[in-house]
Tab-separated table of C-alpha atoms in Angstrom:
chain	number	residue	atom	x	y	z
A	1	UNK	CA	160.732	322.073	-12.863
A	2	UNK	CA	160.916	318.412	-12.194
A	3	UNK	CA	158.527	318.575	-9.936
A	4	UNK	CA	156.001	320.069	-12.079
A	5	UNK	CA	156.594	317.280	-14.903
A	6	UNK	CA	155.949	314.966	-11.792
A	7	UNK	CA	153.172	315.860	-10.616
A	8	UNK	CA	152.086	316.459	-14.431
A	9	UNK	CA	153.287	312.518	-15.013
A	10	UNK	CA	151.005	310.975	-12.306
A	11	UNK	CA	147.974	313.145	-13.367
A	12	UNK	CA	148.349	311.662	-16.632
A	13	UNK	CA	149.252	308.221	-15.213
A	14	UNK	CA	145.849	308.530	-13.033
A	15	UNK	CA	143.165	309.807	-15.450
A	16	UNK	CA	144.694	306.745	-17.680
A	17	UNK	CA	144.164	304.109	-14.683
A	18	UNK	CA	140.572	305.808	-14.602
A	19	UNK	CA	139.648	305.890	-18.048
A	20	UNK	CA	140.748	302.076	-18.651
A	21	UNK	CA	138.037	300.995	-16.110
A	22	UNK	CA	140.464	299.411	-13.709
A	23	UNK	CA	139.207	298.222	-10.647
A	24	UNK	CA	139.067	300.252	-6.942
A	25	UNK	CA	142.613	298.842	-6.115
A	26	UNK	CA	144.629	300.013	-8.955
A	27	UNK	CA	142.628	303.494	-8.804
A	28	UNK	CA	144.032	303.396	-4.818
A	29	UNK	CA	147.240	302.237	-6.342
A	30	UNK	CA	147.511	305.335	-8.805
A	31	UNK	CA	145.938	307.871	-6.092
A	32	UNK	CA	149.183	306.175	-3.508
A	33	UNK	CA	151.853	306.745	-6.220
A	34	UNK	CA	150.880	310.304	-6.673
A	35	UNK	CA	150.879	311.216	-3.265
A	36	UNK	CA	154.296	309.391	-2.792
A	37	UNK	CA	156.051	311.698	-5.810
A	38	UNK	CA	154.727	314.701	-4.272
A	39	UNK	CA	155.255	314.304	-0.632
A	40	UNK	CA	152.088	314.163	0.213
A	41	UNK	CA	150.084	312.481	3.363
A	42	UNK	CA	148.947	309.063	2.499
A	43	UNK	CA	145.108	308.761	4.407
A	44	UNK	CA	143.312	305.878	5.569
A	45	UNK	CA	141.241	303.176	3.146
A	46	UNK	CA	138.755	303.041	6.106
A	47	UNK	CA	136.318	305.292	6.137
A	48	UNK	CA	135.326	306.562	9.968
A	49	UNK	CA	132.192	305.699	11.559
A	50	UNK	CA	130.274	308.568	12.096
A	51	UNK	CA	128.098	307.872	15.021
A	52	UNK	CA	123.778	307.705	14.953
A	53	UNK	CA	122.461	309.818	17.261
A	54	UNK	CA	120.082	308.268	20.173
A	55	UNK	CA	116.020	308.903	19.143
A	56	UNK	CA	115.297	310.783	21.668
A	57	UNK	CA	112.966	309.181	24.646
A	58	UNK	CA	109.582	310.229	24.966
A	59	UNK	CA	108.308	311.724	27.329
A	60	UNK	CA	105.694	309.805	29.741
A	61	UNK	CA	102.925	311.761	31.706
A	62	UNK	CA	103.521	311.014	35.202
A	63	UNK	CA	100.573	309.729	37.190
A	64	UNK	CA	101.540	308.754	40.776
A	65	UNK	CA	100.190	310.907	42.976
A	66	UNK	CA	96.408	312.288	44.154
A	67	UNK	CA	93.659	313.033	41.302
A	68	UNK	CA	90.315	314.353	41.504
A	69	UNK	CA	87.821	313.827	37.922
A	70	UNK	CA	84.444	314.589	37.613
A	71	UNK	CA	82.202	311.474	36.910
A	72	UNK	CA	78.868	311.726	35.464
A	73	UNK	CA	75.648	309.579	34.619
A	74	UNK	CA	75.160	308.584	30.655
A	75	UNK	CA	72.520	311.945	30.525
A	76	UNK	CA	74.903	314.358	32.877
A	77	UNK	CA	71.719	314.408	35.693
A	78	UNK	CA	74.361	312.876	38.484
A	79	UNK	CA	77.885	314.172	39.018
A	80	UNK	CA	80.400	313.192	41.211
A	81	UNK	CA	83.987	313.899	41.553
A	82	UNK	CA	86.037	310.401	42.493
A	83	UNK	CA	89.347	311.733	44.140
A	84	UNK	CA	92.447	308.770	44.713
A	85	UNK	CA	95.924	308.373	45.071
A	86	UNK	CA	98.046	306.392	42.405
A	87	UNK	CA	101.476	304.768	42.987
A	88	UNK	CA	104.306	305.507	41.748
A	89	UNK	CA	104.447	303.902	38.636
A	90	UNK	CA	102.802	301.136	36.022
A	91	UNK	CA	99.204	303.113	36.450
A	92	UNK	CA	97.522	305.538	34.083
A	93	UNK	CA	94.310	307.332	33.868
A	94	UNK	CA	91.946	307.304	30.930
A	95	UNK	CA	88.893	309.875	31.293
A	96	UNK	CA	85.836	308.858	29.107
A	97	UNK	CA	82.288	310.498	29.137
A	98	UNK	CA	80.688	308.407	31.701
A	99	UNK	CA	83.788	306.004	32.993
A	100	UNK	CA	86.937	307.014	34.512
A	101	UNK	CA	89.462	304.234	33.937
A	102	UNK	CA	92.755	302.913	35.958
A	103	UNK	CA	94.728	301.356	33.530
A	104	UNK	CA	97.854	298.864	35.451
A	105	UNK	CA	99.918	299.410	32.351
A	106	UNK	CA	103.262	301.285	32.233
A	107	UNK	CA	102.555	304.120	29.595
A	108	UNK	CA	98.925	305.608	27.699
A	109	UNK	CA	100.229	303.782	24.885
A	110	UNK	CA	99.560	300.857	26.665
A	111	UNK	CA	96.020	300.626	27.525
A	112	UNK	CA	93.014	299.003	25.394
A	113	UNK	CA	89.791	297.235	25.819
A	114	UNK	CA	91.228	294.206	27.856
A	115	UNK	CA	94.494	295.914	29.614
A	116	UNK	CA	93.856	295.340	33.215
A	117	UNK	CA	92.027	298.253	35.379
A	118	UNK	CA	89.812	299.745	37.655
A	119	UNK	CA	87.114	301.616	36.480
A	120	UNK	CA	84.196	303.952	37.970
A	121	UNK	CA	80.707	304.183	36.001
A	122	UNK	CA	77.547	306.043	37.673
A	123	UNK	CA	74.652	304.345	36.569
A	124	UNK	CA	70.944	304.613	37.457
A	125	UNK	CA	69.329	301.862	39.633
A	126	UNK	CA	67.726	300.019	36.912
A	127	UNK	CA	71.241	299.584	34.791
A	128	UNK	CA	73.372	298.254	37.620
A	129	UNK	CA	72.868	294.634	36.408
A	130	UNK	CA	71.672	295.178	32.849
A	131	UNK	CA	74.558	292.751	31.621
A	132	UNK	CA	73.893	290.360	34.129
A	133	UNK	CA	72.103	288.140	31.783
A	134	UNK	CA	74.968	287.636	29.544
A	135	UNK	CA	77.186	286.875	32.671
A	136	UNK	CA	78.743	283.411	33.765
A	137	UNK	CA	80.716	282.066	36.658
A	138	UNK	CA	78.614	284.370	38.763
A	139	UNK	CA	79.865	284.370	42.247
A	140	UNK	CA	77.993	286.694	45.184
A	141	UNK	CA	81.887	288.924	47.353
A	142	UNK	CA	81.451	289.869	50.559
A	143	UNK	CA	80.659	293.451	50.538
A	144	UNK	CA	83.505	296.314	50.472
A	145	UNK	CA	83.467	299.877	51.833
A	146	UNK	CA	84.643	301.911	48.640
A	147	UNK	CA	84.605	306.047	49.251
A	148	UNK	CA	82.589	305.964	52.292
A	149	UNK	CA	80.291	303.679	51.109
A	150	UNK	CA	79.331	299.914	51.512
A	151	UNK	CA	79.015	298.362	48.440
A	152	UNK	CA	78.031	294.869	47.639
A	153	UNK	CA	80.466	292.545	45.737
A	154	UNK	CA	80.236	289.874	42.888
A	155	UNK	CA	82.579	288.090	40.616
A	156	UNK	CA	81.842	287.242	37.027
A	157	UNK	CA	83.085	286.494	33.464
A	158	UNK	CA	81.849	288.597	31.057
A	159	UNK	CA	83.122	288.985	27.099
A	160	UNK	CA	86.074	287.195	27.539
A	161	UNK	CA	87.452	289.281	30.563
A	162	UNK	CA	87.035	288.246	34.578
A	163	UNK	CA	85.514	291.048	36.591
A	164	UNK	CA	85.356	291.674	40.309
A	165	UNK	CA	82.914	294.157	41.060
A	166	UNK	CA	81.247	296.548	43.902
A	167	UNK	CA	77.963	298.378	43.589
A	168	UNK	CA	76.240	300.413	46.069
A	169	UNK	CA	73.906	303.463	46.279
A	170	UNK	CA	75.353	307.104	45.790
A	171	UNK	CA	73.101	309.635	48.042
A	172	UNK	CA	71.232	311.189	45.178
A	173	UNK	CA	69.993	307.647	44.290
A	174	UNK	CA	71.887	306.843	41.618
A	175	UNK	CA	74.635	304.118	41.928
A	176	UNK	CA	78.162	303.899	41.713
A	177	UNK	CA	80.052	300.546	40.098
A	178	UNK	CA	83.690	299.971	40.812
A	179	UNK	CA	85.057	297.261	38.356
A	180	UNK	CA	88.171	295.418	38.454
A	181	UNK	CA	89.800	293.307	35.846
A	182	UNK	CA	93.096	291.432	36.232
A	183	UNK	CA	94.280	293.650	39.147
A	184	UNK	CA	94.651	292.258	42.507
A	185	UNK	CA	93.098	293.849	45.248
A	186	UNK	CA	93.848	291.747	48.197
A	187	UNK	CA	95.107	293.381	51.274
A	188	UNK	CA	98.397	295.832	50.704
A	189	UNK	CA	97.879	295.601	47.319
A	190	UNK	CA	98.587	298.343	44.797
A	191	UNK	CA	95.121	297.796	43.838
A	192	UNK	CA	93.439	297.515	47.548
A	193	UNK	CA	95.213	300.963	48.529
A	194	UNK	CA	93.492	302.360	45.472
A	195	UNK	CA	90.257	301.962	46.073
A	196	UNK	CA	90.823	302.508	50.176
A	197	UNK	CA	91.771	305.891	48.470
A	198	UNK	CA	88.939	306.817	47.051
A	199	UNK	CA	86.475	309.430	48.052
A	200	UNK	CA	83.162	310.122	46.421
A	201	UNK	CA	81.682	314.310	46.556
Protein backbone atom coordinates (compact mmCIF):
# COMPACT_ATOMS: atom_id res chain seq x y z
CA UNK A 1 0.00 0.00 0.00
CA UNK A 2 2.76 2.44 0.58
CA UNK A 3 4.11 1.80 -2.35
CA UNK A 4 1.19 2.57 -4.36
CA UNK A 5 0.72 6.11 -2.53
CA UNK A 6 4.48 6.42 -3.65
CA UNK A 7 4.49 5.91 -6.76
CA UNK A 8 0.98 7.86 -6.79
CA UNK A 9 3.06 10.89 -4.84
CA UNK A 10 5.81 11.31 -7.51
CA UNK A 11 3.26 11.11 -10.43
CA UNK A 12 1.63 13.94 -8.89
CA UNK A 13 4.94 15.58 -7.88
CA UNK A 14 6.01 15.18 -11.77
CA UNK A 15 2.98 16.31 -13.82
CA UNK A 16 3.27 19.46 -11.23
CA UNK A 17 7.15 20.04 -12.16
CA UNK A 18 5.70 19.76 -15.85
CA UNK A 19 2.82 21.85 -15.75
CA UNK A 20 4.79 24.83 -13.91
CA UNK A 21 7.07 25.11 -17.02
CA UNK A 22 10.24 24.30 -15.15
CA UNK A 23 13.20 23.94 -17.02
CA UNK A 24 14.88 20.37 -18.55
CA UNK A 25 16.85 19.95 -15.21
CA UNK A 26 14.18 19.98 -12.69
CA UNK A 27 11.94 17.78 -15.19
CA UNK A 28 15.32 15.26 -15.00
CA UNK A 29 15.25 16.02 -11.34
CA UNK A 30 11.49 14.86 -10.89
CA UNK A 31 11.89 11.88 -13.57
CA UNK A 32 15.38 10.81 -10.97
CA UNK A 33 13.26 11.04 -7.76
CA UNK A 34 10.63 8.80 -9.14
CA UNK A 35 12.76 6.23 -10.27
CA UNK A 36 14.69 6.36 -6.88
CA UNK A 37 11.17 5.68 -4.74
CA UNK A 38 10.39 2.89 -6.92
CA UNK A 39 13.57 1.05 -7.40
CA UNK A 40 13.89 1.66 -10.61
CA UNK A 41 17.11 1.86 -13.13
CA UNK A 42 18.34 5.35 -13.39
CA UNK A 43 19.50 5.70 -17.51
CA UNK A 44 21.91 7.87 -19.07
CA UNK A 45 21.35 11.93 -19.88
CA UNK A 46 23.43 11.17 -23.05
CA UNK A 47 21.77 10.13 -25.73
CA UNK A 48 23.89 7.35 -27.98
CA UNK A 49 25.24 8.10 -31.25
CA UNK A 50 23.68 6.14 -33.69
CA UNK A 51 26.10 5.75 -36.46
CA UNK A 52 25.57 7.22 -40.49
CA UNK A 53 25.94 4.71 -42.75
CA UNK A 54 28.84 5.05 -45.57
CA UNK A 55 27.10 6.35 -49.22
CA UNK A 56 27.86 3.72 -50.93
CA UNK A 57 30.86 4.05 -53.72
CA UNK A 58 30.02 4.08 -57.18
CA UNK A 59 30.81 2.00 -59.31
CA UNK A 60 33.52 2.98 -62.15
CA UNK A 61 33.51 1.21 -65.65
CA UNK A 62 36.79 -0.29 -65.97
CA UNK A 63 38.74 0.52 -69.11
CA UNK A 64 42.28 -0.96 -69.07
CA UNK A 65 42.53 -3.44 -71.33
CA UNK A 66 42.12 -4.02 -75.46
CA UNK A 67 39.05 -2.21 -77.36
CA UNK A 68 37.97 -2.35 -80.79
CA UNK A 69 35.13 0.78 -82.03
CA UNK A 70 33.97 1.37 -85.25
CA UNK A 71 34.99 4.86 -86.65
CA UNK A 72 33.25 6.46 -89.42
CA UNK A 73 33.45 9.58 -91.87
CA UNK A 74 30.86 12.67 -91.03
CA UNK A 75 28.38 10.91 -94.03
CA UNK A 76 29.10 7.02 -92.86
CA UNK A 77 30.86 6.40 -96.68
CA UNK A 78 34.33 5.28 -94.73
CA UNK A 79 34.45 2.91 -91.77
CA UNK A 80 37.10 1.72 -89.87
CA UNK A 81 37.43 -0.10 -86.70
CA UNK A 82 40.55 1.50 -84.46
CA UNK A 83 41.49 -1.44 -82.03
CA UNK A 84 44.14 -0.38 -78.78
CA UNK A 85 45.13 -1.31 -75.54
CA UNK A 86 44.51 1.05 -72.44
CA UNK A 87 46.41 0.96 -69.11
CA UNK A 88 45.37 0.21 -66.20
CA UNK A 89 43.90 3.12 -64.91
CA UNK A 90 43.29 7.20 -65.26
CA UNK A 91 41.95 6.51 -69.10
CA UNK A 92 38.40 6.41 -70.41
CA UNK A 93 36.72 6.10 -73.67
CA UNK A 94 34.11 8.44 -75.05
CA UNK A 95 32.43 7.16 -78.46
CA UNK A 96 30.91 10.07 -80.55
CA UNK A 97 29.47 9.84 -84.18
CA UNK A 98 32.53 10.56 -86.08
CA UNK A 99 35.41 10.80 -83.13
CA UNK A 100 36.43 8.23 -80.76
CA UNK A 101 37.99 9.95 -77.76
CA UNK A 102 40.82 8.88 -75.01
CA UNK A 103 40.11 10.83 -72.20
CA UNK A 104 43.54 10.78 -69.39
CA UNK A 105 41.05 11.42 -66.64
CA UNK A 106 40.28 9.01 -63.76
CA UNK A 107 36.40 8.45 -64.14
CA UNK A 108 33.52 9.42 -67.26
CA UNK A 109 32.58 11.99 -64.92
CA UNK A 110 35.65 13.51 -65.58
CA UNK A 111 35.99 14.29 -69.13
CA UNK A 112 34.89 17.63 -71.09
CA UNK A 113 35.85 19.75 -73.96
CA UNK A 114 39.47 20.57 -72.69
CA UNK A 115 40.27 17.29 -70.40
CA UNK A 116 43.36 15.97 -71.94
CA UNK A 117 43.07 13.06 -74.77
CA UNK A 118 43.66 11.32 -77.75
CA UNK A 119 41.25 11.32 -80.27
CA UNK A 120 40.62 9.56 -83.84
CA UNK A 121 38.46 11.51 -86.60
CA UNK A 122 38.23 10.10 -90.37
CA UNK A 123 38.00 12.90 -92.51
CA UNK A 124 38.04 13.33 -96.30
CA UNK A 125 41.19 14.78 -98.00
CA UNK A 126 39.94 18.19 -98.43
CA UNK A 127 39.00 18.63 -94.43
CA UNK A 128 42.32 17.48 -93.01
CA UNK A 129 43.47 21.12 -92.55
CA UNK A 130 40.18 23.00 -92.74
CA UNK A 131 41.07 24.69 -89.27
CA UNK A 132 44.39 25.40 -90.22
CA UNK A 133 43.64 28.95 -90.87
CA UNK A 134 42.56 29.70 -87.44
CA UNK A 135 45.78 27.92 -86.12
CA UNK A 136 48.94 29.56 -84.40
CA UNK A 137 52.29 28.44 -83.14
CA UNK A 138 52.28 26.12 -86.11
CA UNK A 139 55.19 23.84 -85.93
CA UNK A 140 55.85 20.99 -88.92
CA UNK A 141 56.74 16.89 -86.24
CA UNK A 142 58.64 14.53 -87.72
CA UNK A 143 56.36 11.98 -89.06
CA UNK A 144 54.97 8.92 -86.82
CA UNK A 145 53.89 5.40 -87.83
CA UNK A 146 50.31 5.20 -86.14
CA UNK A 147 48.30 1.65 -87.03
CA UNK A 148 50.47 0.66 -89.80
CA UNK A 149 50.61 3.79 -91.25
CA UNK A 150 53.06 6.80 -91.65
CA UNK A 151 51.53 9.78 -90.81
CA UNK A 152 52.87 13.25 -90.94
CA UNK A 153 53.10 15.37 -87.71
CA UNK A 154 52.43 19.08 -86.67
CA UNK A 155 52.03 21.00 -83.51
CA UNK A 156 49.62 23.85 -83.04
CA UNK A 157 47.43 26.00 -80.72
CA UNK A 158 44.10 26.05 -81.54
CA UNK A 159 40.93 27.52 -79.27
CA UNK A 160 42.75 27.78 -76.31
CA UNK A 161 44.06 24.09 -76.22
CA UNK A 162 47.78 22.83 -77.60
CA UNK A 163 47.48 20.00 -80.07
CA UNK A 164 50.01 17.53 -81.39
CA UNK A 165 48.78 15.92 -84.32
CA UNK A 166 49.35 13.00 -87.11
CA UNK A 167 47.56 12.74 -90.41
CA UNK A 168 48.06 10.31 -93.09
CA UNK A 169 46.07 8.52 -95.85
CA UNK A 170 43.69 5.50 -94.95
CA UNK A 171 43.64 2.98 -98.13
CA UNK A 172 40.20 3.89 -99.33
CA UNK A 173 41.46 7.52 -99.66
CA UNK A 174 40.10 9.03 -96.98
CA UNK A 175 42.35 10.16 -94.02
CA UNK A 176 42.79 9.39 -90.60
CA UNK A 177 43.79 12.32 -87.80
CA UNK A 178 45.19 11.28 -84.48
CA UNK A 179 45.07 14.32 -82.03
CA UNK A 180 46.67 14.77 -78.82
CA UNK A 181 46.11 17.35 -76.19
CA UNK A 182 47.98 17.61 -72.88
CA UNK A 183 49.10 13.92 -72.96
CA UNK A 184 52.64 13.07 -73.35
CA UNK A 185 53.63 10.80 -75.86
CA UNK A 186 57.32 10.60 -75.66
CA UNK A 187 58.93 7.27 -75.62
CA UNK A 188 57.44 4.67 -72.76
CA UNK A 189 54.85 6.85 -72.23
CA UNK A 190 51.31 5.87 -71.29
CA UNK A 191 50.42 7.87 -74.20
CA UNK A 192 53.28 6.57 -76.81
CA UNK A 193 52.22 2.81 -75.98
CA UNK A 194 48.74 3.90 -76.96
CA UNK A 195 49.01 4.86 -80.12
CA UNK A 196 51.99 2.03 -80.85
CA UNK A 197 48.74 0.03 -80.02
CA UNK A 198 46.69 0.93 -82.44
CA UNK A 199 45.57 -0.91 -85.48
CA UNK A 200 43.42 0.44 -88.25
CA UNK A 201 40.81 -2.46 -90.38
Amino acid sequence: MKRIIAVLLALILLFSVAACGSNDASIKDAIKKFKMLNNLPAASDTVEQVPEEEPAVEYVEEFAGDHSYQLEDFFGDSIYTVSFTLPENMWVVDQGSSTLYIYNVASPDETHSAAPRIQFEIKEAGQVDSYMDSATELTELDSRTIGGIEMQGRYYKLWGMYWTEYYGELPDGYWMTVKISDVSIDPGSDGSNILDSVIFE
